[in-house]
CSV table of N, CA and C in Angstrom, one decimal:
chain,number,residue,atom,x,y,z
W,1,UNK,N,-71.8,49.6,-45.0
W,1,UNK,CA,-71.2,48.3,-45.6
W,1,UNK,C,-72.7,47.8,-46.6
W,2,UNK,N,-72.5,47.8,-47.7
W,2,UNK,CA,-73.8,47.1,-48.2
W,2,UNK,C,-74.3,45.7,-47.9
W,3,UNK,N,-73.5,45.1,-47.9
W,3,UNK,CA,-73.9,43.4,-47.4
W,3,UNK,C,-74.7,43.7,-46.0
W,4,UNK,N,-74.4,44.8,-45.3
W,4,UNK,CA,-75.0,44.9,-43.5
W,4,UNK,C,-76.4,45.2,-44.2
W,5,UNK,N,-76.7,46.3,-45.3
W,5,UNK,CA,-77.9,47.1,-45.9
W,5,UNK,C,-78.7,45.6,-46.1
W,6,UNK,N,-77.8,45.0,-46.8
W,6,UNK,CA,-78.6,43.6,-47.6
W,6,UNK,C,-79.6,43.0,-46.7
W,7,UNK,N,-78.8,42.5,-46.1
W,7,UNK,CA,-78.9,41.4,-44.7
W,7,UNK,C,-80.3,42.0,-43.5
W,8,UNK,N,-80.5,43.4,-43.5
W,8,UNK,CA,-81.3,43.7,-42.7
W,8,UNK,C,-82.4,43.7,-43.8
W,9,UNK,N,-82.5,44.6,-44.8
W,9,UNK,CA,-83.6,44.4,-45.7
W,9,UNK,C,-84.1,43.0,-45.6
W,10,UNK,N,-83.8,42.8,-46.1
W,10,UNK,CA,-84.2,40.8,-46.0
W,10,UNK,C,-84.6,40.1,-44.6
W,11,UNK,N,-84.5,40.9,-43.8
W,11,UNK,CA,-84.5,40.8,-42.2
W,11,UNK,C,-84.1,39.4,-41.0
W,12,UNK,N,-82.6,39.5,-42.0
W,12,UNK,CA,-81.8,38.6,-41.1
W,12,UNK,C,-80.7,39.3,-40.6
W,13,UNK,N,-80.2,38.7,-39.6
W,13,UNK,CA,-79.2,39.2,-38.5
W,13,UNK,C,-77.9,39.3,-39.3
W,14,UNK,N,-77.1,40.8,-39.0
W,14,UNK,CA,-76.2,40.5,-39.2
W,14,UNK,C,-74.6,40.0,-38.7
W,15,UNK,N,-74.3,39.0,-39.0
W,15,UNK,CA,-73.3,38.1,-38.2
W,15,UNK,C,-72.1,38.2,-39.2
W,16,UNK,N,-70.8,38.0,-39.0
W,16,UNK,CA,-69.7,37.4,-39.7
W,16,UNK,C,-69.6,36.0,-40.8
W,17,UNK,N,-70.2,35.9,-40.3
W,17,UNK,CA,-70.2,34.0,-41.0
W,17,UNK,C,-70.9,34.6,-42.7
W,18,UNK,N,-72.2,35.0,-42.5
W,18,UNK,CA,-73.4,35.7,-43.2
W,18,UNK,C,-72.5,36.8,-44.6
W,19,UNK,N,-71.7,37.8,-43.8
W,19,UNK,CA,-71.1,38.6,-44.3
W,19,UNK,C,-70.0,37.9,-45.1
W,20,UNK,N,-69.3,37.1,-44.5
W,20,UNK,CA,-68.5,36.5,-45.6
W,20,UNK,C,-68.7,35.5,-46.3
W,21,UNK,N,-69.8,34.8,-46.4
W,21,UNK,CA,-70.6,34.3,-47.2
W,21,UNK,C,-70.9,35.0,-48.6
W,22,UNK,N,-71.3,35.9,-48.3
W,22,UNK,CA,-71.6,37.0,-49.3
W,22,UNK,C,-70.7,37.7,-49.9
W,23,UNK,N,-69.7,37.8,-49.2
W,23,UNK,CA,-68.5,38.6,-50.0
W,23,UNK,C,-68.0,37.5,-51.1
W,24,UNK,N,-67.8,36.0,-50.3
W,24,UNK,CA,-67.1,35.2,-51.8
W,24,UNK,C,-67.7,35.2,-52.4
W,25,UNK,N,-69.4,35.1,-52.3
W,25,UNK,CA,-70.4,34.9,-53.6
W,25,UNK,C,-70.5,36.1,-54.3
W,26,UNK,N,-70.1,37.2,-54.1
W,26,UNK,CA,-70.2,38.6,-54.5
W,26,UNK,C,-69.0,38.4,-55.4
W,27,UNK,N,-67.7,38.0,-54.9
W,27,UNK,CA,-66.5,37.9,-55.5
W,27,UNK,C,-66.3,37.0,-57.1
W,28,UNK,N,-66.6,35.6,-56.3
W,28,UNK,CA,-66.7,34.5,-57.0
W,28,UNK,C,-68.1,33.9,-57.1
W,29,UNK,N,-68.7,33.6,-58.0
W,29,UNK,CA,-70.2,33.2,-58.6
W,29,UNK,C,-69.9,32.0,-58.7
W,30,UNK,N,-70.8,31.1,-58.9
W,30,UNK,CA,-70.7,29.3,-58.8
W,30,UNK,C,-70.2,28.9,-57.9
W,31,UNK,N,-70.4,28.7,-56.7
W,31,UNK,CA,-69.1,28.3,-55.8
W,31,UNK,C,-70.0,27.3,-55.3
W,32,UNK,N,-69.5,26.1,-55.1
W,32,UNK,CA,-69.8,25.1,-53.9
W,32,UNK,C,-69.9,25.2,-52.6
W,33,UNK,N,-70.4,24.3,-51.3
W,33,UNK,CA,-70.2,25.1,-50.5
W,33,UNK,C,-68.6,24.9,-49.9
W,34,UNK,N,-68.2,23.8,-50.3
W,34,UNK,CA,-67.2,23.5,-49.9
W,34,UNK,C,-66.1,24.3,-50.0
W,35,UNK,N,-65.8,24.9,-51.3
W,35,UNK,CA,-65.6,26.3,-51.7
W,35,UNK,C,-65.5,27.5,-51.2
W,36,UNK,N,-67.0,27.6,-50.7
W,36,UNK,CA,-67.6,28.4,-50.1
W,36,UNK,C,-66.8,29.0,-48.5
W,37,UNK,N,-66.9,27.8,-48.1
W,37,UNK,CA,-66.2,27.3,-46.9
W,37,UNK,C,-64.8,27.4,-46.6
W,38,UNK,N,-64.1,27.4,-47.7
W,38,UNK,CA,-62.6,27.4,-47.7
W,38,UNK,C,-62.3,29.2,-47.7
W,39,UNK,N,-63.0,29.7,-48.8
W,39,UNK,CA,-63.1,31.6,-48.8
W,39,UNK,C,-63.1,31.7,-48.0
W,40,UNK,N,-64.2,31.6,-46.9
W,40,UNK,CA,-64.8,32.0,-45.8
W,40,UNK,C,-64.1,31.8,-44.9
W,41,UNK,N,-63.3,30.9,-44.8
W,41,UNK,CA,-62.3,30.2,-43.8
W,41,UNK,C,-61.0,31.6,-43.9
W,42,UNK,N,-60.2,31.8,-44.9
W,42,UNK,CA,-59.7,32.9,-45.3
W,42,UNK,C,-59.7,34.4,-44.4
W,43,UNK,N,-61.3,34.9,-44.0
W,43,UNK,CA,-61.2,35.7,-43.3
W,43,UNK,C,-62.0,35.5,-41.7
W,44,UNK,N,-62.4,34.2,-41.8
W,44,UNK,CA,-62.9,33.3,-40.4
W,44,UNK,C,-62.4,32.5,-40.1
W,45,UNK,N,-60.8,32.3,-39.7
W,45,UNK,CA,-60.7,30.5,-39.7
W,45,UNK,C,-61.0,29.4,-39.2
W,46,UNK,N,-62.1,30.2,-37.9
W,46,UNK,CA,-62.5,29.0,-37.0
W,46,UNK,C,-64.3,29.0,-37.2
W,47,UNK,N,-64.7,29.5,-38.0
W,47,UNK,CA,-66.0,29.6,-38.6
W,47,UNK,C,-66.2,27.5,-39.2
W,48,UNK,N,-67.3,27.0,-38.3
W,48,UNK,CA,-67.7,25.5,-39.2
W,48,UNK,C,-68.2,25.4,-40.1
W,49,UNK,N,-68.0,24.1,-40.4
W,49,UNK,CA,-68.6,23.9,-41.8
W,49,UNK,C,-70.7,23.8,-41.5
W,50,UNK,N,-71.0,23.3,-40.3
W,50,UNK,CA,-72.3,23.5,-40.6
W,50,UNK,C,-72.6,24.8,-40.5
W,51,UNK,N,-71.9,26.0,-39.7
W,51,UNK,CA,-72.2,27.3,-39.7
W,51,UNK,C,-72.2,27.5,-41.2
W,52,UNK,N,-71.4,27.4,-42.0
W,52,UNK,CA,-71.1,27.9,-43.5
W,52,UNK,C,-72.8,27.1,-44.2
W,53,UNK,N,-73.0,26.3,-44.0
W,53,UNK,CA,-74.5,25.7,-44.4
W,53,UNK,C,-75.3,26.3,-44.0
W,54,UNK,N,-75.3,26.5,-42.6
W,54,UNK,CA,-76.7,27.3,-42.5
W,54,UNK,C,-77.2,28.2,-42.8
W,55,UNK,N,-75.6,29.0,-42.9
W,55,UNK,CA,-75.6,30.5,-43.6
W,55,UNK,C,-76.5,30.6,-45.1
W,56,UNK,N,-75.7,29.3,-45.6
W,56,UNK,CA,-75.7,29.0,-47.1
W,56,UNK,C,-77.3,29.4,-47.4
W,57,UNK,N,-78.0,28.2,-46.8
W,57,UNK,CA,-79.6,28.0,-46.5
W,57,UNK,C,-80.3,28.9,-46.2
W,58,UNK,N,-80.3,29.9,-45.0
W,58,UNK,CA,-81.1,30.8,-44.4
W,58,UNK,C,-80.7,32.3,-46.0
W,59,UNK,N,-80.1,32.2,-46.8
W,59,UNK,CA,-79.8,33.5,-47.2
W,59,UNK,C,-80.6,32.8,-48.8
W,60,UNK,N,-80.2,31.4,-49.3
W,60,UNK,CA,-81.3,31.3,-49.9
W,60,UNK,C,-82.6,31.3,-49.6
W,61,UNK,N,-83.2,30.9,-48.8
W,61,UNK,CA,-84.3,31.1,-47.8
W,61,UNK,C,-84.7,32.6,-48.0
W,62,UNK,N,-83.9,33.3,-47.8
W,62,UNK,CA,-84.4,34.8,-47.7
W,62,UNK,C,-84.4,35.8,-49.7
W,63,UNK,N,-83.9,34.6,-50.2
W,63,UNK,CA,-84.3,35.2,-51.3
W,63,UNK,C,-82.6,36.1,-52.1
W,64,UNK,N,-81.6,36.0,-51.2
W,64,UNK,CA,-80.7,36.5,-51.3
W,64,UNK,C,-79.5,35.7,-52.2
W,65,UNK,N,-79.5,34.8,-52.1
W,65,UNK,CA,-78.5,33.7,-53.0
W,65,UNK,C,-79.6,32.5,-53.8
W,66,UNK,N,-79.1,32.5,-55.2
W,66,UNK,CA,-79.6,31.2,-55.5
W,66,UNK,C,-78.9,30.1,-56.0
W,67,UNK,N,-79.3,28.7,-55.6
W,67,UNK,CA,-78.6,27.5,-55.3
W,67,UNK,C,-79.2,26.8,-56.7
W,68,UNK,N,-78.2,26.5,-57.6
W,68,UNK,CA,-78.2,25.6,-58.6
W,68,UNK,C,-77.6,24.4,-58.9
W,69,UNK,N,-78.3,23.4,-59.1
W,69,UNK,CA,-77.8,22.3,-59.4
W,69,UNK,C,-77.4,21.2,-60.3
W,70,UNK,N,-76.6,21.8,-61.1
W,70,UNK,CA,-76.0,20.7,-62.4
W,70,UNK,C,-76.4,19.4,-62.0
W,71,UNK,N,-76.5,18.8,-62.9
W,71,UNK,CA,-76.7,17.1,-62.8
W,71,UNK,C,-75.2,16.7,-62.5
W,72,UNK,N,-75.0,15.8,-61.9
W,72,UNK,CA,-73.8,15.0,-61.4
W,72,UNK,C,-72.6,16.6,-61.1
W,73,UNK,N,-73.0,16.7,-60.3
W,73,UNK,CA,-72.2,17.9,-59.9
W,73,UNK,C,-73.1,18.5,-58.9
W,74,UNK,N,-71.7,19.1,-57.8
W,74,UNK,CA,-72.1,19.6,-56.8
W,74,UNK,C,-73.2,21.0,-56.6
W,75,UNK,N,-74.3,20.9,-56.0
W,75,UNK,CA,-74.8,22.4,-55.7
W,75,UNK,C,-73.7,23.7,-55.9
W,76,UNK,N,-74.2,24.7,-56.6
W,76,UNK,CA,-73.6,25.7,-56.9
W,76,UNK,C,-74.5,26.6,-56.2
W,77,UNK,N,-73.5,28.2,-55.9
W,77,UNK,CA,-74.4,29.3,-55.3
W,77,UNK,C,-74.0,30.3,-55.6
W,78,UNK,N,-74.9,31.4,-56.0
W,78,UNK,CA,-74.7,32.8,-56.5
W,78,UNK,C,-75.8,33.4,-56.3
W,79,UNK,N,-74.9,34.9,-56.5
W,79,UNK,CA,-75.7,36.3,-55.3
W,79,UNK,C,-76.6,36.9,-56.9
W,80,UNK,N,-76.4,36.1,-58.2
W,80,UNK,CA,-77.7,36.9,-59.1
W,80,UNK,C,-78.9,36.2,-58.8
W,81,UNK,N,-79.8,36.9,-58.4
W,81,UNK,CA,-81.3,35.9,-58.4
W,81,UNK,C,-82.0,36.9,-58.8
W,82,UNK,N,-83.3,36.5,-58.9
W,82,UNK,CA,-84.4,37.4,-59.4
W,82,UNK,C,-84.6,37.6,-61.2
W,83,UNK,N,-83.7,37.3,-62.0
W,83,UNK,CA,-84.1,37.6,-63.4
W,83,UNK,C,-83.8,36.2,-64.1
W,84,UNK,N,-84.1,34.9,-63.5
W,84,UNK,CA,-84.9,33.8,-64.9
W,84,UNK,C,-83.2,33.7,-65.4
W,85,UNK,N,-82.2,33.6,-65.0
W,85,UNK,CA,-81.3,33.7,-66.0
W,85,UNK,C,-80.7,31.9,-66.0
W,86,UNK,N,-79.6,31.8,-66.8
W,86,UNK,CA,-80.0,29.8,-66.9
W,86,UNK,C,-78.2,29.5,-67.0
W,87,UNK,N,-77.9,28.2,-67.3
W,87,UNK,CA,-76.2,28.7,-67.2
W,87,UNK,C,-75.9,27.5,-68.0
W,88,UNK,N,-74.5,27.8,-68.8
W,88,UNK,CA,-73.8,27.0,-68.9
W,88,UNK,C,-72.5,26.1,-68.4
W,89,UNK,N,-72.4,24.6,-68.4
W,89,UNK,CA,-72.0,23.8,-67.8
W,89,UNK,C,-70.8,23.3,-68.6
W,90,UNK,N,-69.2,23.0,-68.3
W,90,UNK,CA,-68.3,22.5,-68.8
W,90,UNK,C,-68.3,21.1,-69.0
W,91,UNK,N,-68.7,20.2,-69.5
W,91,UNK,CA,-68.5,18.5,-69.1
W,91,UNK,C,-67.6,18.4,-68.9
W,92,UNK,N,-65.9,19.2,-69.1
W,92,UNK,CA,-64.9,18.6,-69.0
W,92,UNK,C,-64.5,19.1,-67.2
W,93,UNK,N,-64.5,20.8,-67.1
W,93,UNK,CA,-64.1,20.6,-66.1
W,93,UNK,C,-65.5,21.2,-64.7
W,94,UNK,N,-66.1,21.2,-65.5
W,94,UNK,CA,-67.6,21.8,-64.4
W,94,UNK,C,-67.7,23.0,-64.0
W,95,UNK,N,-66.8,23.7,-65.0
W,95,UNK,CA,-66.9,25.3,-65.0
W,95,UNK,C,-68.2,26.0,-65.3
W,96,UNK,N,-68.9,26.5,-64.8
W,96,UNK,CA,-70.2,27.3,-64.7
W,96,UNK,C,-70.4,28.8,-65.2
W,97,UNK,N,-71.0,29.3,-66.2
W,97,UNK,CA,-71.0,30.8,-66.3
W,97,UNK,C,-72.6,30.9,-66.7
W,98,UNK,N,-72.8,31.7,-66.4
W,98,UNK,CA,-74.5,32.6,-66.9
W,98,UNK,C,-74.9,32.6,-68.4
W,99,UNK,N,-76.1,32.4,-68.4
W,99,UNK,CA,-76.3,32.7,-69.9
W,99,UNK,C,-77.9,33.6,-69.8
W,100,UNK,N,-78.1,34.4,-69.9
W,100,UNK,CA,-79.0,35.5,-70.2
W,100,UNK,C,-80.2,34.8,-70.3
W,101,UNK,N,-81.3,35.0,-70.4
W,101,UNK,CA,-82.5,34.4,-70.7
W,101,UNK,C,-82.7,35.4,-72.0
W,102,UNK,N,-82.5,34.6,-73.2
W,102,UNK,CA,-83.0,35.1,-74.9
W,102,UNK,C,-83.7,35.5,-75.1
W,103,UNK,N,-85.2,35.6,-74.8
W,103,UNK,CA,-86.5,36.2,-75.1
W,103,UNK,C,-87.4,36.4,-73.8
W,104,UNK,N,-88.2,37.6,-74.3
W,104,UNK,CA,-89.5,37.6,-73.0
W,104,UNK,C,-89.1,37.9,-71.8
W,105,UNK,N,-90.3,37.8,-70.7
W,105,UNK,CA,-89.8,38.0,-69.6
W,105,UNK,C,-89.8,36.9,-69.0
W,106,UNK,N,-89.7,36.7,-67.3
W,106,UNK,CA,-89.8,34.8,-66.6
W,106,UNK,C,-90.3,34.7,-66.5
W,107,UNK,N,-90.8,33.7,-66.8
W,107,UNK,CA,-90.3,32.5,-67.4
W,107,UNK,C,-90.1,33.0,-68.7
W,108,UNK,N,-89.0,32.7,-69.2
W,108,UNK,CA,-89.0,33.2,-70.7
W,108,UNK,C,-88.8,31.7,-71.6
W,109,UNK,N,-89.5,31.1,-70.8
W,109,UNK,CA,-89.9,29.2,-71.6
W,109,UNK,C,-91.2,29.6,-71.2
W,110,UNK,N,-92.2,28.8,-72.3
W,110,UNK,CA,-93.7,28.5,-71.7
W,110,UNK,C,-93.7,27.3,-72.4
W,111,UNK,N,-93.9,26.1,-71.6
W,111,UNK,CA,-94.5,24.4,-71.4
W,111,UNK,C,-95.9,24.7,-72.2
W,112,UNK,N,-95.7,23.3,-73.4
W,112,UNK,CA,-96.9,23.1,-73.9
W,112,UNK,C,-97.9,22.8,-72.9
W,113,UNK,N,-97.6,22.3,-71.4
W,113,UNK,CA,-98.7,22.1,-71.2
W,113,UNK,C,-98.1,22.6,-69.7
W,114,UNK,N,-98.7,22.8,-68.8
W,114,UNK,CA,-98.2,22.8,-67.6
W,114,UNK,C,-98.6,21.9,-66.0
W,115,UNK,N,-99.8,20.9,-66.4
W,115,UNK,CA,-100.6,19.8,-66.0
W,115,UNK,C,-100.9,20.7,-65.0
W,116,UNK,N,-101.4,21.9,-65.1
W,116,UNK,CA,-102.2,22.5,-63.9
W,116,UNK,C,-101.1,23.4,-63.2
W,117,UNK,N,-99.3,23.5,-63.2
W,117,UNK,CA,-99.3,24.0,-62.4
W,117,UNK,C,-98.9,25.6,-62.7
W,118,UNK,N,-98.8,26.3,-61.9
W,118,UNK,CA,-98.6,27.6,-61.7
W,118,UNK,C,-96.7,27.9,-61.8
W,119,UNK,N,-96.9,28.0,-63.6
W,119,UNK,CA,-95.1,28.4,-63.6
W,119,UNK,C,-94.4,29.5,-63.7
W,120,UNK,N,-93.2,29.3,-62.4
W,120,UNK,CA,-93.2,30.9,-61.7
W,120,UNK,C,-91.6,30.9,-62.7
W,121,UNK,N,-90.6,29.9,-62.9
W,121,UNK,CA,-89.4,30.1,-63.5
W,121,UNK,C,-89.3,28.3,-64.3
W,122,UNK,N,-88.0,29.3,-64.9
W,122,UNK,CA,-87.5,28.2,-65.9
W,122,UNK,C,-86.0,27.9,-65.5
W,123,UNK,N,-86.0,27.1,-65.5
W,123,UNK,CA,-84.3,26.5,-65.4
W,123,UNK,C,-83.9,25.5,-66.4
W,124,UNK,N,-82.6,26.4,-67.2
W,124,UNK,CA,-82.2,25.9,-68.1
W,124,UNK,C,-80.4,25.6,-68.2
W,125,UNK,N,-80.1,24.3,-68.3
W,125,UNK,CA,-78.4,24.2,-68.8
W,125,UNK,C,-78.0,24.0,-69.7
W,126,UNK,N,-77.3,24.8,-70.2
W,126,UNK,CA,-76.4,24.4,-71.2
W,126,UNK,C,-75.3,23.8,-71.4
W,127,UNK,N,-75.3,22.8,-72.0
W,127,UNK,CA,-73.8,21.9,-71.5
W,127,UNK,C,-72.7,21.7,-72.6
W,128,UNK,N,-72.0,21.9,-72.7
W,128,UNK,CA,-70.4,21.8,-73.9
W,128,UNK,C,-69.2,21.6,-73.0
W,129,UNK,N,-68.3,22.1,-73.9
W,129,UNK,CA,-66.9,22.4,-73.8
W,129,UNK,C,-66.1,24.0,-73.5
W,130,UNK,N,-65.9,24.1,-72.2
W,130,UNK,CA,-65.6,25.8,-72.0
W,130,UNK,C,-63.8,25.8,-72.8
W,131,UNK,N,-63.4,27.1,-73.5
W,131,UNK,CA,-62.6,27.3,-74.3
W,131,UNK,C,-61.3,26.4,-73.8
W,132,UNK,N,-61.2,26.4,-72.7
W,132,UNK,CA,-60.0,25.6,-72.0
W,132,UNK,C,-59.6,24.1,-72.3
W,133,UNK,N,-60.9,23.6,-71.5
W,133,UNK,CA,-61.2,21.9,-72.7
W,133,UNK,C,-61.6,21.6,-73.6
W,134,UNK,N,-61.6,22.8,-74.8
W,134,UNK,CA,-61.4,22.6,-76.0
W,134,UNK,C,-60.1,22.5,-77.1
W,135,UNK,N,-59.5,23.4,-76.1
W,135,UNK,CA,-58.1,23.8,-76.0
W,135,UNK,C,-57.3,22.5,-76.3
W,136,UNK,N,-57.4,21.9,-74.8
W,136,UNK,CA,-56.5,20.8,-74.5
W,136,UNK,C,-57.2,19.7,-74.9
W,137,UNK,N,-58.3,19.9,-76.0
W,137,UNK,CA,-58.8,18.0,-76.2
W,137,UNK,C,-58.5,18.1,-77.5
């Protein structure tokens, strides 16, 4: 099972909740923690809220999951990591989708001044209306 091998490669124990969270995020990127919990409970009905939060934290710390926090929206989680991509968020319904970095290597944006910081990534969020919200409006 690919998720089993991936967990072990990142030094994490293989557990039912970890496998279920990875499966949920593999099938449905950009889920918030409540939606991850709902999907995990379809296969593990007794899993606790705290267990799912602990798994999300562990997977994020291990670099297997990326946490994004669009302003005014709950944190979302995704499996696509390590490529410095960005996101587009619908102001109407809150839908989130990936936007590939358009130029260069990570980070694809170079600030005029770094204030002495060693910049490792650039996080850009594009905002607008998705096709469904545009059609409804």
